[in-house]
PDB file of C-alpha atoms in Angstrom:
ATOM      1  CA  UNK H1246       0.000   0.000   0.000  1.00  0.00           C
ATOM      2  CA  UNK H1247       1.192   3.477  -0.779  1.00  0.00           C
ATOM      3  CA  UNK H1248       1.738   6.129   1.855  1.00  0.00           C
ATOM      4  CA  UNK H1249       3.390   9.510   2.258  1.00  0.00           C
ATOM      5  CA  UNK H1250       5.045  11.163   5.222  1.00  0.00           C
ATOM      6  CA  UNK H1251       5.021  14.896   5.806  1.00  0.00           C
ATOM      7  CA  UNK H1252       6.874  16.051   8.896  1.00  0.00           C
ATOM      8  CA  UNK H1253       6.260  19.222  10.857  1.00  0.00           C
ATOM      9  CA  UNK H1254       2.590  20.120  10.751  1.00  0.00           C
ATOM     10  CA  UNK H1255       3.207  23.884  10.984  1.00  0.00           C
ATOM     11  CA  UNK H1256       5.824  25.651   8.889  1.00  0.00           C
ATOM     12  CA  UNK H1257       6.619  29.354   9.340  1.00  0.00           C
ATOM     13  CA  UNK H1258       8.459  31.200   6.615  1.00  0.00           C
ATOM     14  CA  UNK H1259       9.344  34.863   6.190  1.00  0.00           C
ATOM     15  CA  UNK H1260       7.959  36.716   3.204  1.00  0.00           C
ATOM     16  CA  UNK H1261      10.522  36.497   0.418  1.00  0.00           C
ATOM     17  CA  UNK H1262      12.274  33.456   1.894  1.00  0.00           C
ATOM     18  CA  UNK H1263      12.492  29.944   0.473  1.00  0.00           C
ATOM     19  CA  UNK H1264       9.540  27.650   1.028  1.00  0.00           C
ATOM     20  CA  UNK H1265      10.523  23.991   1.486  1.00  0.00           C
ATOM     21  CA  UNK H1266       7.968  21.320   2.322  1.00  0.00           C
ATOM     22  CA  UNK H1267       9.226  17.750   2.605  1.00  0.00           C
ATOM     23  CA  UNK H1268       7.432  14.644   1.391  1.00  0.00           C
ATOM     24  CA  UNK H1269       8.660  11.070   1.463  1.00  0.00           C
ATOM     25  CA  UNK H1270       6.647   8.302  -0.111  1.00  0.00           C
ATOM     26  CA  UNK H1271       6.347   4.571   0.081  1.00  0.00           C
ATOM     27  CA  UNK H1272       5.077   2.665  -2.930  1.00  0.00           C
ATOM     28  CA  UNK H1273       5.461  -0.845  -4.297  1.00  0.00           C
ATOM     29  CA  UNK H1274       5.090   0.354  -7.883  1.00  0.00           C
ATOM     30  CA  UNK H1275       6.363   3.426  -9.725  1.00  0.00           C
ATOM     31  CA  UNK H1276       4.308   6.147  -8.104  1.00  0.00           C
ATOM     32  CA  UNK H1277       2.245   9.041  -9.275  1.00  0.00           C
ATOM     33  CA  UNK H1278       2.916  11.927  -6.872  1.00  0.00           C
ATOM     34  CA  UNK H1279       0.928  15.077  -6.252  1.00  0.00           C
ATOM     35  CA  UNK H1280       0.983  18.264  -4.229  1.00  0.00           C
ATOM     36  CA  UNK H1281      -2.328  19.899  -3.377  1.00  0.00           C
ATOM     37  CA  UNK H1282      -3.033  23.242  -1.677  1.00  0.00           C
ATOM     38  CA  UNK H1283      -6.073  23.944   0.469  1.00  0.00           C
ATOM     39  CA  UNK H1284      -7.138  27.475   1.325  1.00  0.00           C
ATOM     40  CA  UNK H1285      -9.570  28.008   4.215  1.00  0.00           C
ATOM     41  CA  UNK H1286     -13.075  26.765   3.439  1.00  0.00           C
ATOM     42  CA  UNK H1287     -12.069  25.716  -0.044  1.00  0.00           C
ATOM     43  CA  UNK H1288     -11.476  22.413  -1.783  1.00  0.00           C
ATOM     44  CA  UNK H1289      -8.116  20.941  -2.627  1.00  0.00           C
ATOM     45  CA  UNK H1290      -6.418  22.500  -5.639  1.00  0.00           C
ATOM     46  CA  UNK H1291      -3.723  20.683  -7.590  1.00  0.00           C
ATOM     47  CA  UNK H1292      -0.353  22.457  -7.489  1.00  0.00           C
ATOM     48  CA  UNK H1293       1.621  19.953  -9.530  1.00  0.00           C
ATOM     49  CA  UNK H1294       1.983  16.258 -10.307  1.00  0.00           C
ATOM     50  CA  UNK H1295       4.684  13.750 -11.209  1.00  0.00           C
ATOM     51  CA  UNK H1296       3.679  11.020 -13.639  1.00  0.00           C
ATOM     52  CA  UNK H1297       7.039   9.451 -14.622  1.00  0.00           C
ATOM     53  CA  UNK H1298       8.052  12.101 -17.136  1.00  0.00           C
ATOM     54  CA  UNK H1299      10.538  14.818 -16.117  1.00  0.00           C
ATOM     55  CA  UNK H1300      11.768  14.489 -12.548  1.00  0.00           C
ATOM     56  CA  UNK H1301      11.610  18.251 -11.952  1.00  0.00           C
ATOM     57  CA  UNK H1302       7.999  19.311 -12.099  1.00  0.00           C
ATOM     58  CA  UNK H1303       6.857  22.907 -12.301  1.00  0.00           C
ATOM     59  CA  UNK H1304       3.438  23.852 -11.014  1.00  0.00           C
ATOM     60  CA  UNK H1305       1.236  26.838 -10.479  1.00  0.00           C
ATOM     61  CA  UNK H1306       2.060  29.902  -8.390  1.00  0.00           C
ATOM     62  CA  UNK H1307       5.825  29.447  -8.792  1.00  0.00           C
ATOM     63  CA  UNK H1308       6.011  26.083  -6.995  1.00  0.00           C
ATOM     64  CA  UNK H1309       8.088  23.167  -8.161  1.00  0.00           C
ATOM     65  CA  UNK H1310       8.975  19.706  -6.891  1.00  0.00           C
ATOM     66  CA  UNK H1311      11.696  17.207  -7.680  1.00  0.00           C
ATOM     67  CA  UNK H1312      11.168  13.454  -7.761  1.00  0.00           C
ATOM     68  CA  UNK H1313      14.167  11.596  -6.314  1.00  0.00           C
ATOM     69  CA  UNK H1314      13.728   7.853  -6.516  1.00  0.00           C
ATOM     70  CA  UNK H1315      16.895   7.102  -4.548  1.00  0.00           C
ATOM     71  CA  UNK H1316      15.580   9.157  -1.632  1.00  0.00           C
ATOM     72  CA  UNK H1317      11.886   8.274  -2.164  1.00  0.00           C
ATOM     73  CA  UNK H1318      11.199  11.977  -1.912  1.00  0.00           C
ATOM     74  CA  UNK H1319       9.085  14.597  -3.658  1.00  0.00           C
ATOM     75  CA  UNK H1320       9.849  17.844  -1.817  1.00  0.00           C
ATOM     76  CA  UNK H1321       7.996  21.035  -2.734  1.00  0.00           C
ATOM     77  CA  UNK H1322       9.831  24.352  -3.066  1.00  0.00           C
ATOM     78  CA  UNK H1323       9.214  27.960  -3.959  1.00  0.00           C
ATOM     79  CA  UNK H1324      12.122  30.416  -4.098  1.00  0.00           C
ATOM     80  CA  UNK H1325      10.316  33.388  -2.569  1.00  0.00           C
ATOM     81  CA  UNK H1326       7.263  33.168  -0.313  1.00  0.00           C
ATOM     82  CA  UNK H1327       4.319  35.518  -0.766  1.00  0.00           C
ATOM     83  CA  UNK H1328       1.660  36.299   1.802  1.00  0.00           C
ATOM     84  CA  UNK H1329      -0.846  34.586  -0.495  1.00  0.00           C
ATOM     85  CA  UNK H1330       1.011  31.277  -0.052  1.00  0.00           C
ATOM     86  CA  UNK H1331      -0.397  30.909   3.463  1.00  0.00           C
ATOM     87  CA  UNK H1332      -2.461  27.720   3.242  1.00  0.00           C
ATOM     88  CA  UNK H1333      -2.334  24.005   3.962  1.00  0.00           C
ATOM     89  CA  UNK H1334      -0.307  21.809   1.629  1.00  0.00           C
ATOM     90  CA  UNK H1335      -0.796  18.092   1.122  1.00  0.00           C
ATOM     91  CA  UNK H1336       1.440  15.569  -0.579  1.00  0.00           C
ATOM     92  CA  UNK H1337      -0.307  12.537  -2.064  1.00  0.00           C
ATOM     93  CA  UNK H1338       0.628   9.309  -3.845  1.00  0.00           C
ATOM     94  CA  UNK H1339      -1.277   6.998  -6.177  1.00  0.00           C
ATOM     95  CA  UNK H1340      -0.303   3.774  -7.873  1.00  0.00           C
ATOM     96  CA  UNK H1341      -1.759   5.128 -11.074  1.00  0.00           C
ATOM     97  CA  UNK H1342      -3.137   8.511 -11.950  1.00  0.00           C
ATOM     98  CA  UNK H1343      -6.730   7.445 -11.765  1.00  0.00           C
ATOM     99  CA  UNK H1344      -6.858   5.557  -8.512  1.00  0.00           C
ATOM    100  CA  UNK H1345      -7.244   6.395  -4.879  1.00  0.00           C
ATOM    101  CA  UNK H1346      -4.894   8.970  -3.423  1.00  0.00           C
ATOM    102  CA  UNK H1347      -3.081   8.427  -0.142  1.00  0.00           C
ATOM    103  CA  UNK H1348      -2.471  11.798   1.507  1.00  0.00           C
ATOM    104  CA  UNK H1349       0.026  12.971   4.060  1.00  0.00           C
ATOM    105  CA  UNK H1350      -1.107  14.823   7.181  1.00  0.00           C
ATOM    106  CA  UNK H1351      -0.387  18.178   5.594  1.00  0.00           C
ATOM    107  CA  UNK H1352       1.729  21.237   6.346  1.00  0.00           C
ATOM    108  CA  UNK H1353       0.091  24.453   7.515  1.00  0.00           C
ATOM    109  CA  UNK H1354       2.238  27.247   6.063  1.00  0.00           C
ATOM    110  CA  UNK H1355       2.313  30.604   7.817  1.00  0.00           C
ATOM    111  CA  UNK H1356       4.008  33.508   6.027  1.00  0.00           C
ATOM    112  CA  UNK H1357       5.499  36.143   8.305  1.00  0.00           C
ATOM    113  CA  UNK H1358       5.636  39.684   6.919  1.00  0.00           C
TER     114      UNK H1358
ATOM    115  CA  UNK Z1107     -20.769  22.282 -14.467  1.00  0.00           C
ATOM    116  CA  UNK Z1108     -17.614  24.254 -13.982  1.00  0.00           C
ATOM    117  CA  UNK Z1109     -16.408  22.235 -11.032  1.00  0.00           C
ATOM    118  CA  UNK Z1110     -17.314  19.574  -8.514  1.00  0.00           C
ATOM    119  CA  UNK Z1111     -20.278  20.706  -6.457  1.00  0.00           C
ATOM    120  CA  UNK Z1112     -21.141  19.339  -3.028  1.00  0.00           C
ATOM    121  CA  UNK Z1113     -24.206  19.958  -0.908  1.00  0.00           C
ATOM    122  CA  UNK Z1114     -24.921  20.854   1.732  1.00  0.00           C
ATOM    123  CA  UNK Z1115     -21.775  22.813   2.612  1.00  0.00           C
ATOM    124  CA  UNK Z1116     -22.503  22.420   6.311  1.00  0.00           C
ATOM    125  CA  UNK Z1117     -24.598  19.851   8.148  1.00  0.00           C
ATOM    126  CA  UNK Z1118     -25.285  19.550  11.854  1.00  0.00           C
ATOM    127  CA  UNK Z1119     -26.821  16.234  12.864  1.00  0.00           C
ATOM    128  CA  UNK Z1120     -27.931  14.907  16.216  1.00  0.00           C
ATOM    129  CA  UNK Z1121     -26.299  11.663  17.239  1.00  0.00           C
ATOM    130  CA  UNK Z1122     -28.292   8.784  15.812  1.00  0.00           C
ATOM    131  CA  UNK Z1123     -29.662  10.759  12.889  1.00  0.00           C
ATOM    132  CA  UNK Z1124     -29.177   9.665   9.263  1.00  0.00           C
ATOM    133  CA  UNK Z1125     -27.548  12.069   6.807  1.00  0.00           C
ATOM    134  CA  UNK Z1126     -27.124  12.171   3.027  1.00  0.00           C
ATOM    135  CA  UNK Z1127     -24.355  14.111   1.342  1.00  0.00           C
ATOM    136  CA  UNK Z1128     -24.523  14.904  -2.358  1.00  0.00           C
ATOM    137  CA  UNK Z1129     -21.793  15.242  -4.968  1.00  0.00           C
ATOM    138  CA  UNK Z1130     -22.218  16.580  -8.505  1.00  0.00           C
ATOM    139  CA  UNK Z1131     -19.035  15.721 -10.420  1.00  0.00           C
ATOM    140  CA  UNK Z1132     -17.666  17.495 -13.444  1.00  0.00           C
ATOM    141  CA  UNK Z1133     -19.723  16.492 -16.474  1.00  0.00           C
ATOM    142  CA  UNK Z1134     -18.173  13.557 -18.317  1.00  0.00           C
ATOM    143  CA  UNK Z1135     -15.843  12.509 -15.521  1.00  0.00           C
ATOM    144  CA  UNK Z1136     -15.886   8.739 -15.238  1.00  0.00           C
ATOM    145  CA  UNK Z1137     -14.221   8.359 -11.865  1.00  0.00           C
ATOM    146  CA  UNK Z1138     -15.632   9.642  -8.586  1.00  0.00           C
ATOM    147  CA  UNK Z1139     -14.063   9.430  -5.144  1.00  0.00           C
ATOM    148  CA  UNK Z1140     -15.184  10.161  -1.593  1.00  0.00           C
ATOM    149  CA  UNK Z1141     -12.701  11.120   1.119  1.00  0.00           C
ATOM    150  CA  UNK Z1142     -13.091  11.900   4.814  1.00  0.00           C
ATOM    151  CA  UNK Z1143     -10.953  14.644   6.344  1.00  0.00           C
ATOM    152  CA  UNK Z1144     -10.852  14.838  10.117  1.00  0.00           C
ATOM    153  CA  UNK Z1145      -9.728  18.047  11.776  1.00  0.00           C
ATOM    154  CA  UNK Z1146      -5.999  18.574  11.376  1.00  0.00           C
ATOM    155  CA  UNK Z1147      -5.550  15.491   9.205  1.00  0.00           C
ATOM    156  CA  UNK Z1148      -5.138  14.719   5.533  1.00  0.00           C
ATOM    157  CA  UNK Z1149      -8.044  13.303   3.547  1.00  0.00           C
ATOM    158  CA  UNK Z1150      -8.621   9.564   3.942  1.00  0.00           C
ATOM    159  CA  UNK Z1151     -10.040   7.492   1.088  1.00  0.00           C
ATOM    160  CA  UNK Z1152     -13.548   6.132   1.552  1.00  0.00           C
ATOM    161  CA  UNK Z1153     -14.785   4.773  -1.773  1.00  0.00           C
ATOM    162  CA  UNK Z1154     -14.386   4.930  -5.558  1.00  0.00           C
ATOM    163  CA  UNK Z1155     -16.781   4.669  -8.490  1.00  0.00           C
ATOM    164  CA  UNK Z1156     -16.128   4.168 -12.154  1.00  0.00           C
ATOM    165  CA  UNK Z1157     -19.347   5.263 -13.820  1.00  0.00           C
ATOM    166  CA  UNK Z1158     -22.075   3.580 -11.744  1.00  0.00           C
ATOM    167  CA  UNK Z1159     -19.877   0.724 -10.541  1.00  0.00           C
ATOM    168  CA  UNK Z1160     -18.471   0.946  -7.038  1.00  0.00           C
ATOM    169  CA  UNK Z1161     -15.037  -0.568  -7.588  1.00  0.00           C
ATOM    170  CA  UNK Z1162     -13.508   0.023  -4.178  1.00  0.00           C
ATOM    171  CA  UNK Z1163     -15.254   0.601  -0.871  1.00  0.00           C
ATOM    172  CA  UNK Z1164     -12.443  -0.573   1.343  1.00  0.00           C
ATOM    173  CA  UNK Z1165     -12.141   2.785   3.083  1.00  0.00           C
ATOM    174  CA  UNK Z1166     -15.699   2.950   4.414  1.00  0.00           C
ATOM    175  CA  UNK Z1167     -15.226   2.830   8.193  1.00  0.00           C
ATOM    176  CA  UNK Z1168     -18.334   0.821   9.040  1.00  0.00           C
ATOM    177  CA  UNK Z1169     -21.516  -0.612   7.585  1.00  0.00           C
ATOM    178  CA  UNK Z1170     -23.249   2.617   8.622  1.00  0.00           C
ATOM    179  CA  UNK Z1171     -21.602   4.246   5.605  1.00  0.00           C
ATOM    180  CA  UNK Z1172     -23.107   3.667   2.186  1.00  0.00           C
ATOM    181  CA  UNK Z1173     -22.433   5.347  -1.171  1.00  0.00           C
ATOM    182  CA  UNK Z1174     -24.178   5.137  -4.492  1.00  0.00           C
ATOM    183  CA  UNK Z1175     -23.947   6.561  -7.987  1.00  0.00           C
ATOM    184  CA  UNK Z1176     -26.913   4.977  -9.753  1.00  0.00           C
ATOM    185  CA  UNK Z1177     -26.675   6.726 -13.116  1.00  0.00           C
ATOM    186  CA  UNK Z1178     -22.942   7.241 -13.227  1.00  0.00           C
ATOM    187  CA  UNK Z1179     -23.129  10.946 -12.486  1.00  0.00           C
ATOM    188  CA  UNK Z1180     -24.387  12.341  -9.160  1.00  0.00           C
ATOM    189  CA  UNK Z1181     -23.291  10.429  -6.087  1.00  0.00           C
ATOM    190  CA  UNK Z1182     -24.701  10.298  -2.575  1.00  0.00           C
ATOM    191  CA  UNK Z1183     -22.840   9.329   0.571  1.00  0.00           C
ATOM    192  CA  UNK Z1184     -25.211   8.198   3.298  1.00  0.00           C
ATOM    193  CA  UNK Z1185     -24.315   7.800   6.938  1.00  0.00           C
ATOM    194  CA  UNK Z1186     -26.796   6.010   9.149  1.00  0.00           C
ATOM    195  CA  UNK Z1187     -27.114   6.485  12.906  1.00  0.00           C
ATOM    196  CA  UNK Z1188     -24.424   9.163  12.990  1.00  0.00           C
ATOM    197  CA  UNK Z1189     -21.926   9.167  15.840  1.00  0.00           C
ATOM    198  CA  UNK Z1190     -19.624  11.897  17.129  1.00  0.00           C
ATOM    199  CA  UNK Z1191     -16.592  10.319  15.492  1.00  0.00           C
ATOM    200  CA  UNK Z1192     -18.248  10.835  12.107  1.00  0.00           C
ATOM    201  CA  UNK Z1193     -17.703  14.599  12.465  1.00  0.00           C
ATOM    202  CA  UNK Z1194     -15.383  15.575   9.612  1.00  0.00           C
ATOM    203  CA  UNK Z1195     -15.272  17.222   6.224  1.00  0.00           C
ATOM    204  CA  UNK Z1196     -16.404  14.880   3.476  1.00  0.00           C
ATOM    205  CA  UNK Z1197     -14.714  15.588   0.162  1.00  0.00           C
ATOM    206  CA  UNK Z1198     -15.805  14.420  -3.250  1.00  0.00           C
ATOM    207  CA  UNK Z1199     -13.476  14.346  -6.250  1.00  0.00           C
ATOM    208  CA  UNK Z1200     -13.952  13.435  -9.889  1.00  0.00           C
ATOM    209  CA  UNK Z1201     -11.379  12.668 -12.553  1.00  0.00           C
ATOM    210  CA  UNK Z1202     -11.066  11.764 -16.201  1.00  0.00           C
ATOM    211  CA  UNK Z1203      -7.327  11.288 -16.538  1.00  0.00           C
ATOM    212  CA  UNK Z1204      -4.478  11.575 -14.057  1.00  0.00           C
ATOM    213  CA  UNK Z1205      -5.889  14.526 -12.141  1.00  0.00           C
ATOM    214  CA  UNK Z1206      -8.589  14.609  -9.500  1.00  0.00           C
ATOM    215  CA  UNK Z1207     -10.714  17.722  -9.058  1.00  0.00           C
ATOM    216  CA  UNK Z1208     -12.096  18.261  -5.590  1.00  0.00           C
ATOM    217  CA  UNK Z1209     -15.278  19.878  -4.380  1.00  0.00           C
ATOM    218  CA  UNK Z1210     -15.360  22.273  -1.414  1.00  0.00           C
ATOM    219  CA  UNK Z1211     -16.583  19.516   0.851  1.00  0.00           C
ATOM    220  CA  UNK Z1212     -19.416  19.068   3.323  1.00  0.00           C
ATOM    221  CA  UNK Z1213     -18.557  19.793   6.947  1.00  0.00           C
ATOM    222  CA  UNK Z1214     -20.537  17.381   9.114  1.00  0.00           C
ATOM    223  CA  UNK Z1215     -20.829  18.066  12.814  1.00  0.00           C
ATOM    224  CA  UNK Z1216     -22.523  15.444  14.963  1.00  0.00           C
ATOM    225  CA  UNK Z1217     -23.788  16.764  18.298  1.00  0.00           C
TER     226      UNK Z1217
END
């Protein structure tokens, strides 16, 4: 069964600083990996996805993530945090793009002015 | 429609009451998923439909939970005899290819 681990439920970052959210996965087959963002009282919005093409994936709002098979990781980064990036971020894994997602516990990102 | 629509947005139920949560997926999306998100947690898979067929219901926590999608479009998640531990946000998602689109969810509070 697939699973993901996200450590550190709350992440504080200064405006303009690097955003780094860590995700490690466990999967018995080549995984599909996703990052979702959830703003208050809204549904999950896809930031980016890895589906076995390029290992560096660029998403919306300036976010990107790199798939590293040797480290079983799919960390999310953004070079410069904006106030609008304050939200909850979830990493998820699937054994194919159209099946059930297994989510991590999420990271609540707080941006400090 | 433009996106996945869920209703009601908020539901307060007395313990023991039955509830029904509705999901209108994006038109033409074959796959439909239900997830349960407890406070401070990530979404947990409940069940999955492909058209009207329920292909996976392994995540339903008890036989009080029942989901259907009779015509392969709208889906209903029913919870019988609600209990306090059922309080959560219930998310519906639909997909056509390798991307799931989520609704805003229904926040269920059992008192």
